[in-house]
Short mmCIF file of C-alpha atoms in Angstrom, two decimals:
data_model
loop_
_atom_site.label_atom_id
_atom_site.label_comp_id
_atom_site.label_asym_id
_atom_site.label_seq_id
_atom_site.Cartn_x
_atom_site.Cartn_y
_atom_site.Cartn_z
CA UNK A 26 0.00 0.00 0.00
CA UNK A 27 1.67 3.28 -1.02
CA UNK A 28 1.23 6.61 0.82
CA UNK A 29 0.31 10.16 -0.67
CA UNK A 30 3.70 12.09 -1.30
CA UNK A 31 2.84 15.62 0.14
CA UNK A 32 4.97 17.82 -2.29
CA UNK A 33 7.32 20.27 -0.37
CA UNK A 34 6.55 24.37 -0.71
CA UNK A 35 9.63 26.39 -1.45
CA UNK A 36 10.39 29.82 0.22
CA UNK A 37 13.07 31.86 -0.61
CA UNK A 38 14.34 33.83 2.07
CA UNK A 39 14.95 32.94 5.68
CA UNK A 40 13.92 36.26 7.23
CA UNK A 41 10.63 37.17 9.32
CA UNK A 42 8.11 36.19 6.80
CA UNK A 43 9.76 33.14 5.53
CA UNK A 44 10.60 31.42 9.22
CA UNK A 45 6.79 31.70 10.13
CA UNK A 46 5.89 30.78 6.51
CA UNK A 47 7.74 27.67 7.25
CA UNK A 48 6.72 27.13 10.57
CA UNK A 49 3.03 27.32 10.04
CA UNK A 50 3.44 24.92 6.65
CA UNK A 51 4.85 22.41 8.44
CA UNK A 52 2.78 22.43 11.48
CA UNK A 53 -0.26 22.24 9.05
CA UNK A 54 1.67 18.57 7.93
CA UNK A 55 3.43 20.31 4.74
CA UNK A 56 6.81 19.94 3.91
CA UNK A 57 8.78 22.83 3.64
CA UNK A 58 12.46 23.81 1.91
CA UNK A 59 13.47 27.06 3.19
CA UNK A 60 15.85 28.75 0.69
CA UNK A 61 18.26 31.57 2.52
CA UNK A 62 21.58 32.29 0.56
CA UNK A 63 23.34 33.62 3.89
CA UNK A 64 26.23 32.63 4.81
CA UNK A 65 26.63 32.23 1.00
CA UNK A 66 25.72 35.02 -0.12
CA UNK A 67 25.52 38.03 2.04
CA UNK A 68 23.87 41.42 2.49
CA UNK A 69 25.11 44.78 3.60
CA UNK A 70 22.35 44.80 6.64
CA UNK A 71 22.60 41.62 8.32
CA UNK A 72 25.66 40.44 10.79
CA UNK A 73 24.81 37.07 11.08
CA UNK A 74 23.86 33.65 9.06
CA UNK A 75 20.47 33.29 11.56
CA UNK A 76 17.25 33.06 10.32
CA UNK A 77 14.85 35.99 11.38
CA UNK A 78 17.24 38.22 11.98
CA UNK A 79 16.44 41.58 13.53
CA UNK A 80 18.03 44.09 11.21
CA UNK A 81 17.81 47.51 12.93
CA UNK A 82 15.54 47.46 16.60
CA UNK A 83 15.30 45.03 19.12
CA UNK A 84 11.81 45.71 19.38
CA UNK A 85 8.38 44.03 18.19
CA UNK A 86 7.21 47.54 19.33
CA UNK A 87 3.89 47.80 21.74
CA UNK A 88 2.83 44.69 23.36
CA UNK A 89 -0.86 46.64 24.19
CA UNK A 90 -3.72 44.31 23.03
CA UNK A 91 -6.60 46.36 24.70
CA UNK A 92 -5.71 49.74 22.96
CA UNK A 93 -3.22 49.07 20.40
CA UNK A 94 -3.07 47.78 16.85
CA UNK A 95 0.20 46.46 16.95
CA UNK A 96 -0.68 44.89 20.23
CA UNK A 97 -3.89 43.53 18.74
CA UNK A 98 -1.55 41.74 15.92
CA UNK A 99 0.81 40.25 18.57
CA UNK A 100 -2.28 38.68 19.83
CA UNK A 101 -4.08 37.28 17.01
CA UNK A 102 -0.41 35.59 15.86
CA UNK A 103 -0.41 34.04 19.40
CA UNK A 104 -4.04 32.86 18.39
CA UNK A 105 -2.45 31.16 15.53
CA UNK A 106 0.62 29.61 17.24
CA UNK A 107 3.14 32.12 15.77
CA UNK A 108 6.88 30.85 16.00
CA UNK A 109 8.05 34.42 15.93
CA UNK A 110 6.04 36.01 18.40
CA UNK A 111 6.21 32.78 20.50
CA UNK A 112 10.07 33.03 20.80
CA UNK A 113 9.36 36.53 21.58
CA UNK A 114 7.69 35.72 24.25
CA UNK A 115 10.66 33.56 25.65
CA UNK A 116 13.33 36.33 24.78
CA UNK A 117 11.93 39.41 26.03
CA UNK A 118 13.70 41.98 27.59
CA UNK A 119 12.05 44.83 29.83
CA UNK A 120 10.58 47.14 27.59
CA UNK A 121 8.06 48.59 29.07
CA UNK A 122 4.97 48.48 27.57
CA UNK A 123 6.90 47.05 24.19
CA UNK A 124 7.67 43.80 23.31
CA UNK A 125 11.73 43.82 22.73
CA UNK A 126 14.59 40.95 22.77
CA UNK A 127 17.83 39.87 22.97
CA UNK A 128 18.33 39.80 19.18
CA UNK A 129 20.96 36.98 18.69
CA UNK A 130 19.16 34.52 21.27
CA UNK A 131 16.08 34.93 19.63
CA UNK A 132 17.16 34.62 16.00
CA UNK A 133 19.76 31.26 17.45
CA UNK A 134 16.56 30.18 18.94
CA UNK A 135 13.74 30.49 16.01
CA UNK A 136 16.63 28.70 14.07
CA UNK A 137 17.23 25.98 16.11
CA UNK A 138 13.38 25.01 15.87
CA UNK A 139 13.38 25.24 12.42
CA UNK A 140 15.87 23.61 11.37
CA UNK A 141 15.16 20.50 14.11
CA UNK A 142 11.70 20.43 12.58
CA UNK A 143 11.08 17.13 10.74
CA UNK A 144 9.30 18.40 8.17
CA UNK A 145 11.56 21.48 7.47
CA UNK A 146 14.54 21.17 4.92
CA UNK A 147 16.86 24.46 5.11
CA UNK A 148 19.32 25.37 1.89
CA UNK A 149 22.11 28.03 2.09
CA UNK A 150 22.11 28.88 -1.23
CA UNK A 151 21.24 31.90 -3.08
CA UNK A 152 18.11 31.68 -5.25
CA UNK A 153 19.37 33.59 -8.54
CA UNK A 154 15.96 34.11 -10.57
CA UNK A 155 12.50 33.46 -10.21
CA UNK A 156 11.95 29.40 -9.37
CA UNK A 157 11.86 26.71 -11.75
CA UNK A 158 8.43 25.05 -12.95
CA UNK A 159 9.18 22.12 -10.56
CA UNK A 160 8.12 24.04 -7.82
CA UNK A 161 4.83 24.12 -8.24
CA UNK A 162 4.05 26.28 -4.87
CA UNK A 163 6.17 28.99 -4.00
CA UNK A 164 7.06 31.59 -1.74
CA UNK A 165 8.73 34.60 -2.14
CA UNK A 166 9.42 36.13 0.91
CA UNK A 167 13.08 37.87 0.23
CA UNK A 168 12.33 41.55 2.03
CA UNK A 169 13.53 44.65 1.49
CA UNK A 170 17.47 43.12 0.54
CA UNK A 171 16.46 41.08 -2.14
CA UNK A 172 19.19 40.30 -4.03
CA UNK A 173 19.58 41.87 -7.70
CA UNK A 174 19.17 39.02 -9.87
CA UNK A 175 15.85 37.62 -8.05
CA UNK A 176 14.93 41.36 -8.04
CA UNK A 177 15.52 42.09 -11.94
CA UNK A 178 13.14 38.62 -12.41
CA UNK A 179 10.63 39.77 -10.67
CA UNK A 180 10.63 43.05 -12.55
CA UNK A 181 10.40 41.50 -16.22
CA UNK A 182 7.31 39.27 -15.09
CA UNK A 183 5.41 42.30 -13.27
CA UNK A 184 6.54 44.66 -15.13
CA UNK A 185 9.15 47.62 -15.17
CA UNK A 186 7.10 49.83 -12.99
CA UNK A 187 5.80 47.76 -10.74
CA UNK A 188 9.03 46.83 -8.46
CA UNK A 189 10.40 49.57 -6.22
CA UNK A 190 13.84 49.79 -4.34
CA UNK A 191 13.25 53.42 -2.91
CA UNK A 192 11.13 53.91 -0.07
CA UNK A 193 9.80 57.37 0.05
CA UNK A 194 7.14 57.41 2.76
CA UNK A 195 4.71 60.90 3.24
CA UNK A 196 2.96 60.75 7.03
CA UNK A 197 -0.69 59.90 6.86
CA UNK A 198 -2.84 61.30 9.47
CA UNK A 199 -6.25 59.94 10.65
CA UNK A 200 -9.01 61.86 9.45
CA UNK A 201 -10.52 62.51 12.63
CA UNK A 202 -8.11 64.21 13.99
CA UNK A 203 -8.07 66.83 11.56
CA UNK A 204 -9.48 70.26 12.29
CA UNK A 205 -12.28 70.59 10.16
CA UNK A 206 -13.23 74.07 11.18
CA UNK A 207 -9.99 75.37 9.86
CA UNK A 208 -9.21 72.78 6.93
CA UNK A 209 -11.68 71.89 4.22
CA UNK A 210 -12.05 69.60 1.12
CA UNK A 211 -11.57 70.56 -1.95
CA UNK A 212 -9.91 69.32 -5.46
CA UNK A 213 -7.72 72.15 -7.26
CA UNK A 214 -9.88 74.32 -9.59
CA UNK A 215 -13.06 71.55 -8.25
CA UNK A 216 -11.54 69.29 -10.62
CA UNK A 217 -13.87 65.84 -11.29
CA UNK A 218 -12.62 62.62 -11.88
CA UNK A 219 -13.91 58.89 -12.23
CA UNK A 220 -13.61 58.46 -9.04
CA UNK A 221 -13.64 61.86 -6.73
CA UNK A 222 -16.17 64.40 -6.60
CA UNK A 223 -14.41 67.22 -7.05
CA UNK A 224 -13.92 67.80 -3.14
CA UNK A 225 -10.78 64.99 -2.68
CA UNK A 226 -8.56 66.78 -1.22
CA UNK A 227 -7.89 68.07 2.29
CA UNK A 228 -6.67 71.72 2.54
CA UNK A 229 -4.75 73.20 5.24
CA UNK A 230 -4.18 77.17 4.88
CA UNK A 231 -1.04 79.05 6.04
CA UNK A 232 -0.45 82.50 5.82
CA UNK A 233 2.57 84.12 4.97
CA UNK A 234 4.40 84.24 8.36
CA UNK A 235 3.00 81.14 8.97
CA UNK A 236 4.50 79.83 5.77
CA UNK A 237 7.57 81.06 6.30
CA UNK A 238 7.85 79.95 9.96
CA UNK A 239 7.07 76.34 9.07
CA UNK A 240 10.08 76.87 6.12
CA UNK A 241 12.62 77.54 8.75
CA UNK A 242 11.04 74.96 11.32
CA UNK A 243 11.95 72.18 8.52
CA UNK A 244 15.09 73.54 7.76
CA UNK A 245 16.40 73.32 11.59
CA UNK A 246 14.62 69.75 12.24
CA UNK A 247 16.97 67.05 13.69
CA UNK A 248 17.60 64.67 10.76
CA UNK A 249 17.71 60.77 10.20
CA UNK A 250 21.03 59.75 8.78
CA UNK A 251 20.99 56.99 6.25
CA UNK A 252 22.30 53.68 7.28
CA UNK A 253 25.67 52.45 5.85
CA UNK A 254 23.88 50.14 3.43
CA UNK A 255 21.37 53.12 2.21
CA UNK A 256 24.44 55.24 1.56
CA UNK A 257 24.30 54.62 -2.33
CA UNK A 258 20.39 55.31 -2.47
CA UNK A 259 19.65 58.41 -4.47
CA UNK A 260 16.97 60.78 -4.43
CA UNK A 261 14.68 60.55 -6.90
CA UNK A 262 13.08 64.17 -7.86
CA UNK A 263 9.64 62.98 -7.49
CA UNK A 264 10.35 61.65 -4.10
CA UNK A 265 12.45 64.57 -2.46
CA UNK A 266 12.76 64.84 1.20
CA UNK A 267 10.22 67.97 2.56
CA UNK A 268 13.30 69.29 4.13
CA UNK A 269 15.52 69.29 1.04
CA UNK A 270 12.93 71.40 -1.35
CA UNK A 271 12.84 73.66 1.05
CA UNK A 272 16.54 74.09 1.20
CA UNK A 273 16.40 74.88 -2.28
CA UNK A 274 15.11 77.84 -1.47
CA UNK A 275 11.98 79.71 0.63
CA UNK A 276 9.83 79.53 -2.25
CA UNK A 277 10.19 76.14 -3.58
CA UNK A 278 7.33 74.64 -1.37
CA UNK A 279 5.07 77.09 -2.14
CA UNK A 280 5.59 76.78 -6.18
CA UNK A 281 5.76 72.89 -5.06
CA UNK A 282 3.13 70.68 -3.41
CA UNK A 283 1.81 73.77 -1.40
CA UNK A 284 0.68 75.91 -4.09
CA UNK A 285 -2.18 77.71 -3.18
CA UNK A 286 -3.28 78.02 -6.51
CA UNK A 287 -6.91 76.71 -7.68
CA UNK A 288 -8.37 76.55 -3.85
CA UNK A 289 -11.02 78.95 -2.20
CA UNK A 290 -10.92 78.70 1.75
CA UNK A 291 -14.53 78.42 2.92
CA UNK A 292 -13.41 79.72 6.36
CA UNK A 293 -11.75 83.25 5.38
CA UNK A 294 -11.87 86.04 2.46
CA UNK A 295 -8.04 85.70 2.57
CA UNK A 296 -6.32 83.56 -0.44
CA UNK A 297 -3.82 81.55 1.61
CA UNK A 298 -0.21 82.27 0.81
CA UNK A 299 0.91 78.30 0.95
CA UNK A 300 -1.50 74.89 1.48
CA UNK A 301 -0.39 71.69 2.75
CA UNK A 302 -3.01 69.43 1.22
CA UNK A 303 -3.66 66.03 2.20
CA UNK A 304 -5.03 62.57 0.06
CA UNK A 305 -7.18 59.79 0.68
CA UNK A 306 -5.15 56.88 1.56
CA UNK A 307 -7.52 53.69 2.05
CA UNK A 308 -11.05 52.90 0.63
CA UNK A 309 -12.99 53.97 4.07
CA UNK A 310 -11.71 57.01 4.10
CA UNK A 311 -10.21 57.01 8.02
CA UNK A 312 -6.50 57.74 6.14
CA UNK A 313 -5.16 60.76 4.78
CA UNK A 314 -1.44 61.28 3.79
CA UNK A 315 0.17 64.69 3.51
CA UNK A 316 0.66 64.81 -0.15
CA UNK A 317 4.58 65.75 -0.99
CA UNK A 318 5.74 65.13 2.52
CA UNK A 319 8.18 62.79 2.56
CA UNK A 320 10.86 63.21 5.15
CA UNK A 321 14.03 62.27 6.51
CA UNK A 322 13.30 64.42 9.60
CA UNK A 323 13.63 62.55 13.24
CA UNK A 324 10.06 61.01 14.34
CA UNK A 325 9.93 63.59 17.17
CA UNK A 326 10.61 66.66 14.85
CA UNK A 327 8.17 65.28 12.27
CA UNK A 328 5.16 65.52 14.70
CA UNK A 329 6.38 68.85 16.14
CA UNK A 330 7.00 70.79 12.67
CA UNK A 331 4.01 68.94 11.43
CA UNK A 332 1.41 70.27 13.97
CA UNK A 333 2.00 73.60 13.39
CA UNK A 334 0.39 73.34 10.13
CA UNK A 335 -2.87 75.50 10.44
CA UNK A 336 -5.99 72.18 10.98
CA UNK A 337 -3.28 69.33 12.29
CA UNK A 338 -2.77 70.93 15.74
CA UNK A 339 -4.21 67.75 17.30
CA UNK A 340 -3.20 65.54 14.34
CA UNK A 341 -2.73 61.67 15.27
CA UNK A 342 -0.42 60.02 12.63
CA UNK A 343 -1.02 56.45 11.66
CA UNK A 344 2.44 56.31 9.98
CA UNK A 345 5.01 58.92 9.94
CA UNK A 346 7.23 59.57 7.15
CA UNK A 347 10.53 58.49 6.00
CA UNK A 348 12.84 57.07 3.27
CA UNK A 349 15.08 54.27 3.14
CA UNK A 350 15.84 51.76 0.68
CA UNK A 351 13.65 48.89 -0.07
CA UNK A 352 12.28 46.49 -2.18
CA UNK A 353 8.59 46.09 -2.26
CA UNK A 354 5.68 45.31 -5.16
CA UNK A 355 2.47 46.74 -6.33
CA UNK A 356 0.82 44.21 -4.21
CA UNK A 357 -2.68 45.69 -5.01
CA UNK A 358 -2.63 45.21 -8.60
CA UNK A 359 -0.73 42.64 -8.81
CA UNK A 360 -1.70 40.11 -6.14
CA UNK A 361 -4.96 37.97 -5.23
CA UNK A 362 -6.68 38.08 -2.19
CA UNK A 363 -4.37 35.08 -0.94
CA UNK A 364 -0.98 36.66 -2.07
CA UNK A 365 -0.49 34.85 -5.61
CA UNK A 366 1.10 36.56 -7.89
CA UNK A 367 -2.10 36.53 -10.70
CA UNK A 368 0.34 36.09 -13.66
CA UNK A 369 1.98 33.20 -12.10
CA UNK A 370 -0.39 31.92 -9.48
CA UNK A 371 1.41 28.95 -8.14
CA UNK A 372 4.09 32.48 -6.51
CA UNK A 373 2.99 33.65 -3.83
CA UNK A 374 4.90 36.83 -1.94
CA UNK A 375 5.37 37.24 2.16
CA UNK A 376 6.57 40.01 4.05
CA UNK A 377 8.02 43.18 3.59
CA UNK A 378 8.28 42.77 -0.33
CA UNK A 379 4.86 43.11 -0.04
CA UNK A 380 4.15 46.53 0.92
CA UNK A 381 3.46 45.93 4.99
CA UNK A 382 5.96 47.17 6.98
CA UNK A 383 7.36 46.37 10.12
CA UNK A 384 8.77 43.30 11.88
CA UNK A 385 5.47 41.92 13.13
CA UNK A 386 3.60 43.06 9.81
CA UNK A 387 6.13 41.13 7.96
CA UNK A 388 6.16 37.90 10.01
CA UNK A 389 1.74 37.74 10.26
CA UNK A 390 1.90 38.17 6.38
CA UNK A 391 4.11 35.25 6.16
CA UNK A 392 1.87 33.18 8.79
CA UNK A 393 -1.29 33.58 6.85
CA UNK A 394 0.63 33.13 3.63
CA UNK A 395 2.38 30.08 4.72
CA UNK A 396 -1.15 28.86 6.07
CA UNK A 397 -2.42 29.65 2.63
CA UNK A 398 -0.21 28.01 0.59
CA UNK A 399 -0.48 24.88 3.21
CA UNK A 400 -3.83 24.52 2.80
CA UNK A 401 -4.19 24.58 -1.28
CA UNK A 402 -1.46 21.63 -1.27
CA UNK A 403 -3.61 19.75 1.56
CA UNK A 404 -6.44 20.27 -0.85
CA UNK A 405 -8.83 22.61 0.89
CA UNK A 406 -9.85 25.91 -0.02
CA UNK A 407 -7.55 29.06 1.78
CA UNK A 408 -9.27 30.70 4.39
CA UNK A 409 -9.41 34.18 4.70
CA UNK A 410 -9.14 35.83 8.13
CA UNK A 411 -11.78 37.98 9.11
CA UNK A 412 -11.82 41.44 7.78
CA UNK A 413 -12.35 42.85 11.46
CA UNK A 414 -9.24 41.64 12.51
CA UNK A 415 -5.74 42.88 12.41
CA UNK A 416 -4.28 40.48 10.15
CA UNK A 417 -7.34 40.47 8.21
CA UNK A 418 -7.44 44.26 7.57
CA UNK A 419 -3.82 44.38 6.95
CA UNK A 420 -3.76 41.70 4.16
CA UNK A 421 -6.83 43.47 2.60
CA UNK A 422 -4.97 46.71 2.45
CA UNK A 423 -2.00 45.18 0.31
CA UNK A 424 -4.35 43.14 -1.50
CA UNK A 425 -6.67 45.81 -3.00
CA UNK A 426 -8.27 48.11 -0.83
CA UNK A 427 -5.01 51.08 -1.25
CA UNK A 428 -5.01 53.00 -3.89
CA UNK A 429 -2.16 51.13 -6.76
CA UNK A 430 -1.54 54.18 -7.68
CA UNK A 431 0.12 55.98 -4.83
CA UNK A 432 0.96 52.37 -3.03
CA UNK A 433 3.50 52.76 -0.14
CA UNK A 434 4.21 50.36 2.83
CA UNK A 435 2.07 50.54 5.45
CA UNK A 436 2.34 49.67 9.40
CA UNK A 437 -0.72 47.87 10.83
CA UNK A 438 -2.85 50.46 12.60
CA UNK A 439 -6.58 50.56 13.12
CA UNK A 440 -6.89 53.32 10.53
CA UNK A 441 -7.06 50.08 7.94
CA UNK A 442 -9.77 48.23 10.44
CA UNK A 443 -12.88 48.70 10.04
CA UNK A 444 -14.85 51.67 12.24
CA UNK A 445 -17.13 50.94 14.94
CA UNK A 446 -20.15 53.25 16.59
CA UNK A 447 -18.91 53.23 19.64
CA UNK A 448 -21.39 55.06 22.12
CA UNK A 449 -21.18 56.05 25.88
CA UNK A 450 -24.54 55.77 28.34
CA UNK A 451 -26.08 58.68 26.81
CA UNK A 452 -25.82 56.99 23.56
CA UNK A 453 -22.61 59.76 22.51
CA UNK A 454 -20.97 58.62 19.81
CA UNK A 455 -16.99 57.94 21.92
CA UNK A 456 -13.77 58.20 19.67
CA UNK A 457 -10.29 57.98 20.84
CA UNK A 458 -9.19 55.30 23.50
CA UNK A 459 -12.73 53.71 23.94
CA UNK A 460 -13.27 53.27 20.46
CA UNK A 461 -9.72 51.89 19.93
CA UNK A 462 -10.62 49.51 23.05
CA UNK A 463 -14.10 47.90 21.35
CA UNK A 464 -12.37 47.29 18.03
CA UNK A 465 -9.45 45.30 19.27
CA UNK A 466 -11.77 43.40 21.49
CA UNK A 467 -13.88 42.88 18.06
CA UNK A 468 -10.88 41.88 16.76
CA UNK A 469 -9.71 39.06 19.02
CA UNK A 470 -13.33 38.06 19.49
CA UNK A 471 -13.44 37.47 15.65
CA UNK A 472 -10.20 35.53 15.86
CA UNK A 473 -10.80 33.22 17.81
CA UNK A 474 -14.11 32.69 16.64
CA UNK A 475 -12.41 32.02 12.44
CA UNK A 476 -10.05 29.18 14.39
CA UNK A 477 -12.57 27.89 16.65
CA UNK A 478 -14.34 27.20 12.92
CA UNK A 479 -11.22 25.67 11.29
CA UNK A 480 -10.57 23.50 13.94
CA UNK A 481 -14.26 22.46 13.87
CA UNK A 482 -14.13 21.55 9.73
CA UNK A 483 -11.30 20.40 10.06
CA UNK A 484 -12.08 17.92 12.53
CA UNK A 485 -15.32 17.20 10.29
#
């Protein structure tokens, strides 16, 4: 009597994403060979040959599930028996209310498991191209250091716009936060598109002195130096650093993205001298990036120069805004709902190459990938996590609901959940901590709810 061969799933690349790929394939009864071409092969960023390697912090960042997204995640991986939060777990240092650790004992540690796993085959080799037909399920899960010749295949099969290797992020604010009474929405000259209504565009006024004053502000901010390996990176014209138009000269902004030109403020008779204007950012509308903003400025300096802009006083930034180099798709166009590639489908992509961004965002993308590509080889039909939850909302976001267009990585926040009407006893509609509260307890509720259900058909 002859047994079923279960065919192994590649992954190439041995970082976040691909260790809980291959962790949650193999617990699912999958076998798994984990490509990584250090010590091989090496990179400028990492020091060592171990697998999930933390790059730049120690930290997994807040460890908060009651009142924070990123906490929320942490949670929902634990749900699903996540290798790299689990070894977090065992590592951590004090950290307040973060979740940090001692950075070679974990990564010694998550690579011990692996490779002791039965079912888990590791290869120190570098994977030069895009994979052979043979392997028939794939994973791509290479980050923002993937080397040149898997990068320039990737290119030619999505096309020559569709891979980027410069990360030029703008801050994006939630909406809520804005001040309305001062700001207002409005496309230049009431322009109409397919898809706007003329009013898609947030507007924030300044007046000359107030122009001016938020000139030198920028000028003076404490800056982020680039890392060794970013050295070589160069600006890009359409992606300039805030800080280094305005260097150019006083007037550049204001010929620049905060021409005034085409805009009537509803609040005064006076044309403003300079506006900072702000885009939609996600399909519910909670997300609005400062259009033209990106910055090299220090996180501290961004959100002090950046609420003196006339309506973002109170602003509360989802993401702030940087640039770095990286390597990362058009996951929204290019991608299904379960991370295959739609021109190849038997590719799928994990982690940061993906758009998410972040050490935890990276490694849940490459758990529900993993458990994705784990379940089509077992037969069954992927399932997708609830839309309520972290992961969930996070794997939408890359997989269609941002804008293709204007597509930048993205942190989890709950910004990309969706909203709740959250009221008090007097039936007030709450915002703020409460509201954060009821959605992550929505989320986890949800969670454990979707496994409770797999474990039940699976069982069936």
């Amino acid at each position: 009597m002859t047994q079923n061969i279960i065919k192994p799933i590649h992954i190439i690349g041995g970082g976040m994403a691909g260790s809980e790929a291959a962790w949650q394939i193999a617990q699912l009864g999958v076998p798994v060979i984990l490509h990584e071409m250090r010590p091989v092969k090496k990179t400028d960023a990492h020091k060592t040959d171990g697998l999930a390697e933390l790059v730049c912090s120690n930290s997994f960042r807040s460890d908060d599930k009651e009142a924070n997204a990123v906490g929320v995640l942490h949670e929902e991986m634990r749900l699903c028996n996540s290798i790299i939060i689990g070894k977090a777990d065992i590592h951590a240092l004090p950290a307040g209310g973060a979740l940090a650790v001692d950075r070679d004992i974990f990564s010694q540690d998550v690579t011990k498991t692996l490779e002791e796993h039965p079912l888990i085959t590791i290869e120190r080799s570098e994977v030069d191209g895009l994979p052979p037909s043979e392997w028939d399920s794939c994973i791509i899960a290479t980050g923002p250091l993937t080397s040149d010749a898997l990068a320039q295949d990737i290119k030619k099969v999505t096309g020559e716009d569709e891979l980027a290797f410069f990360d030029a992020l703008a801050p994006i604010v939630y909406k809520d936060s804005i001040d309305m009474s001062k700001a207002w929405m409005q496309s230049r000259y009431d322009k109409m598109t397919a898809h706007g209504n003329g009013k898609d565009y947030i507007n924030c006024p300044m007046t000359k002195d107030q122009y001016y004053a938020f000139i030198d502000a920028l000028i003076a901010a404490e800056k982020m130096e680039f890392k060794d390996w970013e050295k070589d990176t160069p600006y890009f014209e359409g992606c300039m650093p805030i800080e280094v138009m305005a260097e150019r000269g006083p007037q550049t902004l204001s010929f620049g993205p905060m021409k005034p030109v085409g805009l009537t403020n509803p609040h005064s008779d006076e044309q403003p001298y300079a506006v900072v204007q702000l885009r939609q950012d996600n399909k519910q509308g909670t997300l609005f990036n400062i259009v033209g903003f990106q910055t090299k400025m220090k996180y501290g300096a961004q959100t002090e120069v950046f609420r003196t802009i006339p309506g973002l006083e109170n602003a509360e930034f989802a993401r702030l805004g940087g640039i770095h180099r990286n390597t990362f798709i058009n996951s929204p166009k290019l991608l299904d709902e379960t991370l295959r590639l739609k021109a190849r489908p038997h590719i799928r992509f994990a982690g940061q190459i993906t758009g998410c961004e972040g050490y935890v965002e990276s490694a849940a993308v490459g758990m529900m990938v993993g458990r994705f590509a784990a379940y089509e080889r077992l037969g069954m039909a992927p399932a997708l996590p609830p839309r309520t939850t972290a992961i969930g909302s996070l794997l939408a976001h890359i997989t269609g609901e941002a804008n293709a267009e204007t597509f930048q990585p993205m942190n989890i926040n709950f910004g990309l959940m969706p909203l709740m009407d959250v009221r008090n006893e007097r039936g007030k509609r709450v915002k703020g901590i409460e509201r954060k509260k009821a959605m992550a307890k929505r989320a986890l509720d949800d969670m454990k709810n979707w496994l409770n259900n797999l474990d039940t058909a699976k069982a069936a």
